[in-house]
mmCIF file of C-alpha atoms in Angstrom:
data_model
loop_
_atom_site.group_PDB
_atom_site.id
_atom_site.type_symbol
_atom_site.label_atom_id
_atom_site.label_comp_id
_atom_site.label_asym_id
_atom_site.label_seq_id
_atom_site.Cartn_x
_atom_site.Cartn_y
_atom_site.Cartn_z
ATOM 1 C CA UNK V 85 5.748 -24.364 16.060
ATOM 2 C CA UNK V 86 9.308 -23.094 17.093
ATOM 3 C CA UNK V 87 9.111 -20.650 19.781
ATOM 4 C CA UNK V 88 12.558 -20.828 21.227
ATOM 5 C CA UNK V 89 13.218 -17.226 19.602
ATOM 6 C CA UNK V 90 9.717 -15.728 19.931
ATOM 7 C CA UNK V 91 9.408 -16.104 23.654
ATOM 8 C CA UNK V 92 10.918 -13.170 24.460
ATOM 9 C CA UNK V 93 9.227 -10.583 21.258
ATOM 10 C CA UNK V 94 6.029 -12.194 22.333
ATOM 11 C CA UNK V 95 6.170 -10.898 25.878
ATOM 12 C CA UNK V 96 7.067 -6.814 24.307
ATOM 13 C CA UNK V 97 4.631 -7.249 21.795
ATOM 14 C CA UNK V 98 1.420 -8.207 24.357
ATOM 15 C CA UNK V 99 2.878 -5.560 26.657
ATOM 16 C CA UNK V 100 3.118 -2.665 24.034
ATOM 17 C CA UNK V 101 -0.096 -3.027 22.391
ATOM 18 C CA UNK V 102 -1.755 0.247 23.472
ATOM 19 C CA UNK V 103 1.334 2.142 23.718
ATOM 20 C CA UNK V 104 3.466 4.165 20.733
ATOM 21 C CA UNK V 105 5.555 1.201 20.500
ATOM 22 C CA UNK V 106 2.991 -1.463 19.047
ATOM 23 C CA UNK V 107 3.993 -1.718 16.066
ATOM 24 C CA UNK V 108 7.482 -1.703 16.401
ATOM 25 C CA UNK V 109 6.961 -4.861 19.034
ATOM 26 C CA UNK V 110 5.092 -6.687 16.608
ATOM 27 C CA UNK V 111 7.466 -6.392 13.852
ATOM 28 C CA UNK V 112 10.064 -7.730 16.274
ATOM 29 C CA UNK V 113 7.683 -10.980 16.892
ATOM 30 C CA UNK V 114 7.071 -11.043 12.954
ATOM 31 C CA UNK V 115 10.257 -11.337 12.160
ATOM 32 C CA UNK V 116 11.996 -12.812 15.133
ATOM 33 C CA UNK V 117 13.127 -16.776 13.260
ATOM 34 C CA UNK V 118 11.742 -15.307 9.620
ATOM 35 C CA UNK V 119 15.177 -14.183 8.250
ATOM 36 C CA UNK V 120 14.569 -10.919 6.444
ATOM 37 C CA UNK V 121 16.508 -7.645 5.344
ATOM 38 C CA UNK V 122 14.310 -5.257 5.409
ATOM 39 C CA UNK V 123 10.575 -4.031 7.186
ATOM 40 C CA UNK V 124 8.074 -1.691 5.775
ATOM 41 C CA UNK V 125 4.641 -1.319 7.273
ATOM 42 C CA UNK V 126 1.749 0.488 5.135
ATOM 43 C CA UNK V 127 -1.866 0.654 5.935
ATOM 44 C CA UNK V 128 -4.198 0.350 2.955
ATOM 45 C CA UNK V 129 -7.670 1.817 2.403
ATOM 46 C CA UNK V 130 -10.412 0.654 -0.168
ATOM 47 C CA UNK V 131 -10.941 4.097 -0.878
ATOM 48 C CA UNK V 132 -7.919 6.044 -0.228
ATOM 49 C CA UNK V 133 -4.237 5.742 -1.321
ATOM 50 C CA UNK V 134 -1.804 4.144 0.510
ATOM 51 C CA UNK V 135 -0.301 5.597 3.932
ATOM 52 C CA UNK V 136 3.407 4.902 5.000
ATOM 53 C CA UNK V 137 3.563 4.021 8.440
ATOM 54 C CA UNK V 138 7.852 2.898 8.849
ATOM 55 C CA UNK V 139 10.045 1.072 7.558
ATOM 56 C CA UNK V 140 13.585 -0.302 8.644
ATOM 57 C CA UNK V 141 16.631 -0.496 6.523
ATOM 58 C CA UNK V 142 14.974 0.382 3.383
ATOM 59 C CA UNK V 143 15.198 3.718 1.184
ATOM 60 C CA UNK V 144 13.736 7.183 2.255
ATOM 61 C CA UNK V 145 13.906 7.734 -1.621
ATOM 62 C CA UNK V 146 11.907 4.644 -2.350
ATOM 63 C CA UNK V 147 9.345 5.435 0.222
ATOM 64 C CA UNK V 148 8.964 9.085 -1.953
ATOM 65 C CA UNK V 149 8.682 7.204 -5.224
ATOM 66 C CA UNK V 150 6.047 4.699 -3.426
ATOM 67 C CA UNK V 151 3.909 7.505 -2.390
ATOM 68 C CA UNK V 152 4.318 9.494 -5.664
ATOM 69 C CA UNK V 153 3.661 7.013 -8.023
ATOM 70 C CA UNK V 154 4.512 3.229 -7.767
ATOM 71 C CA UNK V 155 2.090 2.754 -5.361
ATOM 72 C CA UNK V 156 -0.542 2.596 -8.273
ATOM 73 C CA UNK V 157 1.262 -0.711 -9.287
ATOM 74 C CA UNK V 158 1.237 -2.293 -6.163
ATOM 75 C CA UNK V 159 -0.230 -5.775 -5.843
ATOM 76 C CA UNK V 160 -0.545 -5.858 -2.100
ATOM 77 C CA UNK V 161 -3.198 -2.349 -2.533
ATOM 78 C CA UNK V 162 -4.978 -3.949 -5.758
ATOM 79 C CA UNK V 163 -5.361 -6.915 -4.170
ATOM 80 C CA UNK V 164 -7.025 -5.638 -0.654
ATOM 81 C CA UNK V 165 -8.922 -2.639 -2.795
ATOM 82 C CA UNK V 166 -10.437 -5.838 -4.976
ATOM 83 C CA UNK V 167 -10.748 -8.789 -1.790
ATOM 84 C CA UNK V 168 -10.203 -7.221 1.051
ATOM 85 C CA UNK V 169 -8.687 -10.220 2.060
ATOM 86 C CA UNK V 170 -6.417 -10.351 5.334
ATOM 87 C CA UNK V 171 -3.738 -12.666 6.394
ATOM 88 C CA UNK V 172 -0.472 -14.150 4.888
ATOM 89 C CA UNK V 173 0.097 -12.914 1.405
ATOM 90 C CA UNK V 174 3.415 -13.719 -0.361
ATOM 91 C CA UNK V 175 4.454 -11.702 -3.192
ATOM 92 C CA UNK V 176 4.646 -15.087 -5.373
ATOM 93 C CA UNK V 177 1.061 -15.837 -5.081
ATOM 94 C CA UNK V 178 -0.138 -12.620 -6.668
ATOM 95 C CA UNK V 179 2.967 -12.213 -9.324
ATOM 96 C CA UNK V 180 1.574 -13.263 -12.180
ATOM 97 C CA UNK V 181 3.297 -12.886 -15.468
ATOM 98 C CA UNK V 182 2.719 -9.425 -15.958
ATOM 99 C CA UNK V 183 3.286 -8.303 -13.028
ATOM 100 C CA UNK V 184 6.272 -9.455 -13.273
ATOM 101 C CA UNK V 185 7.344 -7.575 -16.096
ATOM 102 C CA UNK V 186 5.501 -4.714 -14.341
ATOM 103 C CA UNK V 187 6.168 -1.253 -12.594
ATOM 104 C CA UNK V 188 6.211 -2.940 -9.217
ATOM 105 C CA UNK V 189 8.083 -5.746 -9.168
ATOM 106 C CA UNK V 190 10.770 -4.547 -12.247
ATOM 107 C CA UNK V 191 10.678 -1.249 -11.285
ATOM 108 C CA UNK V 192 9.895 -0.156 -7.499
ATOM 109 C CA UNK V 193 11.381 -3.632 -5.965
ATOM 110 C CA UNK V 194 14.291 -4.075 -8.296
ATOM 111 C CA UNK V 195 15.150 -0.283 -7.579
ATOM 112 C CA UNK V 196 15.273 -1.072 -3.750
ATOM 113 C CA UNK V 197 17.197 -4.433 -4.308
ATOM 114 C CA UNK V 198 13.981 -6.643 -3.061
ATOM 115 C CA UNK V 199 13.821 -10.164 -4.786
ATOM 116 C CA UNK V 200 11.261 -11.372 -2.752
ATOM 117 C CA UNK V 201 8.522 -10.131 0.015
ATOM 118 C CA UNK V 202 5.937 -11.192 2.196
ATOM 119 C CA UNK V 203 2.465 -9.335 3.427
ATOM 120 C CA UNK V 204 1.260 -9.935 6.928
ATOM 121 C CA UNK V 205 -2.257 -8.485 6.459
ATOM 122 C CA UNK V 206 -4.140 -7.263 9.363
ATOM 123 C CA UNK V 207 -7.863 -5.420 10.096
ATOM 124 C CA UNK V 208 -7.187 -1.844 11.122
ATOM 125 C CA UNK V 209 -10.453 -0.559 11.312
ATOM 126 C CA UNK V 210 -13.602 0.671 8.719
ATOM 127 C CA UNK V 211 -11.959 0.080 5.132
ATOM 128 C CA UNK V 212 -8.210 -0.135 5.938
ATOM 129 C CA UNK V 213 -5.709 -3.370 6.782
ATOM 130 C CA UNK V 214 -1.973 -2.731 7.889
ATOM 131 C CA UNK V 215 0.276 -4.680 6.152
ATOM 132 C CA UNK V 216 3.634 -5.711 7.754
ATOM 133 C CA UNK V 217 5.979 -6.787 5.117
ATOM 134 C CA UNK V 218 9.166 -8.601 5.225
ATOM 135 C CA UNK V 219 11.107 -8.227 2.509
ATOM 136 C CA UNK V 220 14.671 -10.034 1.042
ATOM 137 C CA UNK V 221 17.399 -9.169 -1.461
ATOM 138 C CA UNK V 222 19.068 -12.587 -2.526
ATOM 139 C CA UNK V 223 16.426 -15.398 -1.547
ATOM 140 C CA UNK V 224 12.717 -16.263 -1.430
ATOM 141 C CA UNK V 225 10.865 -17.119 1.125
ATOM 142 C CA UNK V 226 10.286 -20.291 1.534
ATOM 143 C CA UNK V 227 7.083 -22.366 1.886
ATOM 144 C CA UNK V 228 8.111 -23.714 5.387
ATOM 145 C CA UNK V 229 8.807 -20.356 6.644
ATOM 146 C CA UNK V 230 5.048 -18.957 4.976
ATOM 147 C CA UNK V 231 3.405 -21.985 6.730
ATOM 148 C CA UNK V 232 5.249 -21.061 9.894
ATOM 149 C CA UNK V 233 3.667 -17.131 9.469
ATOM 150 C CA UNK V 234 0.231 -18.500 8.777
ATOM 151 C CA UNK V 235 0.288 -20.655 11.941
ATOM 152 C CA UNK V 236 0.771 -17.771 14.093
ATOM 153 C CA UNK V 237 -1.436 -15.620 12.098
ATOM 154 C CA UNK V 238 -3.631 -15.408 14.964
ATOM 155 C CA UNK V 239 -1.668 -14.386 17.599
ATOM 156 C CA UNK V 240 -0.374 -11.932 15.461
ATOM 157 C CA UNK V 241 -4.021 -10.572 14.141
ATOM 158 C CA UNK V 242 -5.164 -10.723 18.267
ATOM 159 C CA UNK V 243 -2.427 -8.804 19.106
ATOM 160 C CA UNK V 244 -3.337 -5.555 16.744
ATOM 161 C CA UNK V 245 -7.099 -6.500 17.355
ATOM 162 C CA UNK V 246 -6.218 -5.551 21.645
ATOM 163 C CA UNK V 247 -3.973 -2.437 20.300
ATOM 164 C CA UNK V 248 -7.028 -0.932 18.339
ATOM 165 C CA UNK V 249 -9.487 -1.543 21.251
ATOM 166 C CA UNK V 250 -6.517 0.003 23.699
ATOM 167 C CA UNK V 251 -6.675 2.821 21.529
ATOM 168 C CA UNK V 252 -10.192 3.627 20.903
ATOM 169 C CA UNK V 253 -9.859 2.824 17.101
ATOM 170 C CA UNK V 254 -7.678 5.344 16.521
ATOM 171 C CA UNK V 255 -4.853 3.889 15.082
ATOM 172 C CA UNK V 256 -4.376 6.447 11.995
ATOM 173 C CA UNK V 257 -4.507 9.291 14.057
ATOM 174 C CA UNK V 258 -1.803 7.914 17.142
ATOM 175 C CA UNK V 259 0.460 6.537 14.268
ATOM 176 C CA UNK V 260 1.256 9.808 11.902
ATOM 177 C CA UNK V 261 4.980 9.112 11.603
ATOM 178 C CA UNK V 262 7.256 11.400 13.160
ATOM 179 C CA UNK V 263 10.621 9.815 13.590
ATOM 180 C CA UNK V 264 13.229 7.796 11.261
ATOM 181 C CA UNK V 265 12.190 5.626 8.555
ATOM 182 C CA UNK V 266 8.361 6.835 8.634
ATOM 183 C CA UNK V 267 6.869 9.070 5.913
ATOM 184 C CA UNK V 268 3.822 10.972 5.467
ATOM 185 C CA UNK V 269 0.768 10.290 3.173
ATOM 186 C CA UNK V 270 1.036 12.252 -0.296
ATOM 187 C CA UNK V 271 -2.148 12.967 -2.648
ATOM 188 C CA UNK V 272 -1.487 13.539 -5.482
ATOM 189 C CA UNK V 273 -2.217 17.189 -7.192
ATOM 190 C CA UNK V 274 -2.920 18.301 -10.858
ATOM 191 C CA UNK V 275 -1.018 20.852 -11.913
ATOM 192 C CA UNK V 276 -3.382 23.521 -13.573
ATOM 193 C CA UNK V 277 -1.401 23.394 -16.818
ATOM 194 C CA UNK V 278 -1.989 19.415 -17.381
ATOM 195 C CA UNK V 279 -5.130 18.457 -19.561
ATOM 196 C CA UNK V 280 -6.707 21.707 -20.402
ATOM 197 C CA UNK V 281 -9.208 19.857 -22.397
ATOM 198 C CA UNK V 282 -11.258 18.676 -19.612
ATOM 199 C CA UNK V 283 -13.699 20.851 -17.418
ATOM 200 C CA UNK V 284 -14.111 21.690 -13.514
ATOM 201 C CA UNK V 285 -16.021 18.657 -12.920
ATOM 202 C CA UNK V 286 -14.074 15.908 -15.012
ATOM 203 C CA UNK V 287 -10.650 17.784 -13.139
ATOM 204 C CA UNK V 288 -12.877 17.072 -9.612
ATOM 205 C CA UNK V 289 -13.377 13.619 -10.913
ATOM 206 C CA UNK V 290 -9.909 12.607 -12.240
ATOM 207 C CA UNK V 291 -8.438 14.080 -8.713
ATOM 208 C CA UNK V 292 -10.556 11.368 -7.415
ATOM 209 C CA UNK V 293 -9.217 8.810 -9.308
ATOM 210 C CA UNK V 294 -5.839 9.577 -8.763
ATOM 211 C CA UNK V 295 -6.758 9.994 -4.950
ATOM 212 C CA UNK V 296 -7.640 5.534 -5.173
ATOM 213 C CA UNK V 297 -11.366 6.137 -4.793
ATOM 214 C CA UNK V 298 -13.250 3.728 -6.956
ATOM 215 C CA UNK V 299 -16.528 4.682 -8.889
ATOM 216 C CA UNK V 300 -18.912 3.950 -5.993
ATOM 217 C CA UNK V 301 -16.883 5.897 -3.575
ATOM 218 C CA UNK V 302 -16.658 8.974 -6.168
ATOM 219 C CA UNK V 303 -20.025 8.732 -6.994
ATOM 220 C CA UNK V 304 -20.826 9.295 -3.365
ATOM 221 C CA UNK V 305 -18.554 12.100 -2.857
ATOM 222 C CA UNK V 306 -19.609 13.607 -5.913
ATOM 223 C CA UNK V 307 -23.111 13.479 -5.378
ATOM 224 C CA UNK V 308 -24.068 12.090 -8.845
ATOM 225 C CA UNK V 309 -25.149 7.857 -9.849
ATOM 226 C CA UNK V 310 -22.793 5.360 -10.817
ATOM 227 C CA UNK V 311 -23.685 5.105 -14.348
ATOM 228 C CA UNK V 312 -22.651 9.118 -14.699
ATOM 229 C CA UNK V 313 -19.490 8.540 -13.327
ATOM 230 C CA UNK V 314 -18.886 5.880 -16.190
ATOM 231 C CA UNK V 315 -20.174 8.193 -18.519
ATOM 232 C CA UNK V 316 -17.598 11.117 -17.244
ATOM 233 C CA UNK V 317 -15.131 8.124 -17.352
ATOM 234 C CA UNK V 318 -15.565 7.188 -21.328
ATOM 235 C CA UNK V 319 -15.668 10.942 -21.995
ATOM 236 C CA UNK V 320 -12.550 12.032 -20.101
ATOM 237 C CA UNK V 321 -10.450 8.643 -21.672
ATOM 238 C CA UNK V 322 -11.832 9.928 -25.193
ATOM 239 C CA UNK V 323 -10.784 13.523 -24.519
ATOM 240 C CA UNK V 324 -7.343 11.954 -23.374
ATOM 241 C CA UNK V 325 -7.028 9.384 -25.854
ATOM 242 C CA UNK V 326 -6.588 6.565 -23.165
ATOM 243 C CA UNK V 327 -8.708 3.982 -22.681
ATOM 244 C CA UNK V 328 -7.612 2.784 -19.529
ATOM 245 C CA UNK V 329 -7.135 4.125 -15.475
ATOM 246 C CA UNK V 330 -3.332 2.783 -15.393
ATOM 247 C CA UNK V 331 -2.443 5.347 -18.818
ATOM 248 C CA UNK V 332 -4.730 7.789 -16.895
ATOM 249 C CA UNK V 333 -1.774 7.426 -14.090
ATOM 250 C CA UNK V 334 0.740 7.195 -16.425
ATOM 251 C CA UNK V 335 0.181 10.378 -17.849
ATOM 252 C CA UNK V 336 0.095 11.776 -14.687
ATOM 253 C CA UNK V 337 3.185 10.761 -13.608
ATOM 254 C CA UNK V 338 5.204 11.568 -16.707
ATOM 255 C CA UNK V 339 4.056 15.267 -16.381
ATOM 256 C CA UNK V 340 4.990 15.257 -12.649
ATOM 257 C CA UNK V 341 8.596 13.603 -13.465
ATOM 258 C CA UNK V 342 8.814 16.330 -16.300
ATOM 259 C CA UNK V 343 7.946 19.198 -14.394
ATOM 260 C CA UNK V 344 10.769 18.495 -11.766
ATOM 261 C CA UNK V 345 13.128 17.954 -13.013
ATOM 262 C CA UNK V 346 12.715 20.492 -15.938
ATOM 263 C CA UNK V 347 14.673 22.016 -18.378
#
């Protein structure tokens, strides 16, 4: 391990955790020999859409356009909604093929100029992980510098582990951005004029959707079984003539892009 340059982030980072500036520290120890352009931190629910903590360097535009809509695309959410797996993610090990030619990765990162990113994946508390990700604009990373993340993994994961417990577990609540470079959680809305066709309850149930729940957690809110929310699912596709979630979204986002910016 090379910890000439981390001697000195390490020391902030164990004496912030409790304090305002936790994450901050830690994204200085992250990144201290990992050569990088730009930061952006988001926390990640299985049943909720994505929140925004910061980000440096990178586009208050593209952090609106995250929230609103690419973050639907996003391989780091699928994959922790799916595995809920934490640690060392690199964008190359979940880019397959069509993700490639995807929303994310040839729309949303080569919008922001991002060739190339890495997830640092860390518990958070119930349902939710906060992912630290470094991110680069002419090179990828490369497998020394992963391994070198992966090693120190645990001193990173310990770190946030002592910040929750400093904090009573209430990381979402003490984090709500304020300052530069953080933005707030968006839901998304349906206007009253999109899909007439479908009634109160499939409206309640699409919002849902939208919202990142997945069938068990709708279900639950809802009040109904699994199997009806399938069978709301099939009808609401049919009335929409989809027959997936991602043109559900789609849809959605066309009539929001429509709507503002109008005629």
């Amino acid at each position: 391990m090379r910890m000439g340059n981390i001697w000195a982030p390490l020391a902030k980072a164990i004496a912030a955790t409790g304090t305002d500036r936790h994450v901050d520290c830690l994204i200085d120890l992250i990144g201290a020999d990992i050569e990088h352009d730009l930061v952006t931190v988001t926390r990640y629910s299985a049943t909720q859409t994505p929140e925004f903590v910061k980000h440096r360097r990178f586009s208050d535009e593209m952090v609106q356009r995250y929230l609103a809509s690419y973050y639907v695309f996003d391989p780091f959410y699928a994959s922790w909604r799916r595995e809920r797996r934490l640690g060392i993610m690199p964008l190359k090990r979940l880019a397959d093929d069509e993700a490639k030619r995807g929303q994310y990765i040839a729309g949303f990162l080569a919008q922001s100029e991002i060739c190339d990113e890495v997830g640092i994946m860390l518990a958070d508390g119930g349902d939710w992980c906060l992912g630290i990700f470094l991110d680069r604009s002419s090179a990828s990373f490369k497998d020394s510098e992963i391994a070198r993340l992966e090693e120190r993994l645990p001193v990173f994961a310990a770190l946030h582990a002592l910040d929750i417990t400093a904090r009573g577990n209430e990381f979402s609540r003490t984090s709500v951005p304020t300052g530069p470079g953080a933005s707030p959680q968006q839901k998304p809305s349906i206007p009253a004029s999109l899909w007439p066709e479908l009634s109160q309850r499939e409206r309640e149930l699409v919002q849902l959707v939208l919202a990142g729940h997945p069938t068990a957690s709708i279900a639950e809110r809802l009040g109904i079984a699994i199997g009806t929310v399938k069978n709301h699912r099939r009808r609401i596709y049919e009335k929409l003539d989809i027959t997936t979630e991602r043109e559900l979204f789609l849809q959605f986002f066309q009539a929001r892009a429509s709507r503002l910016n109008g005629p």
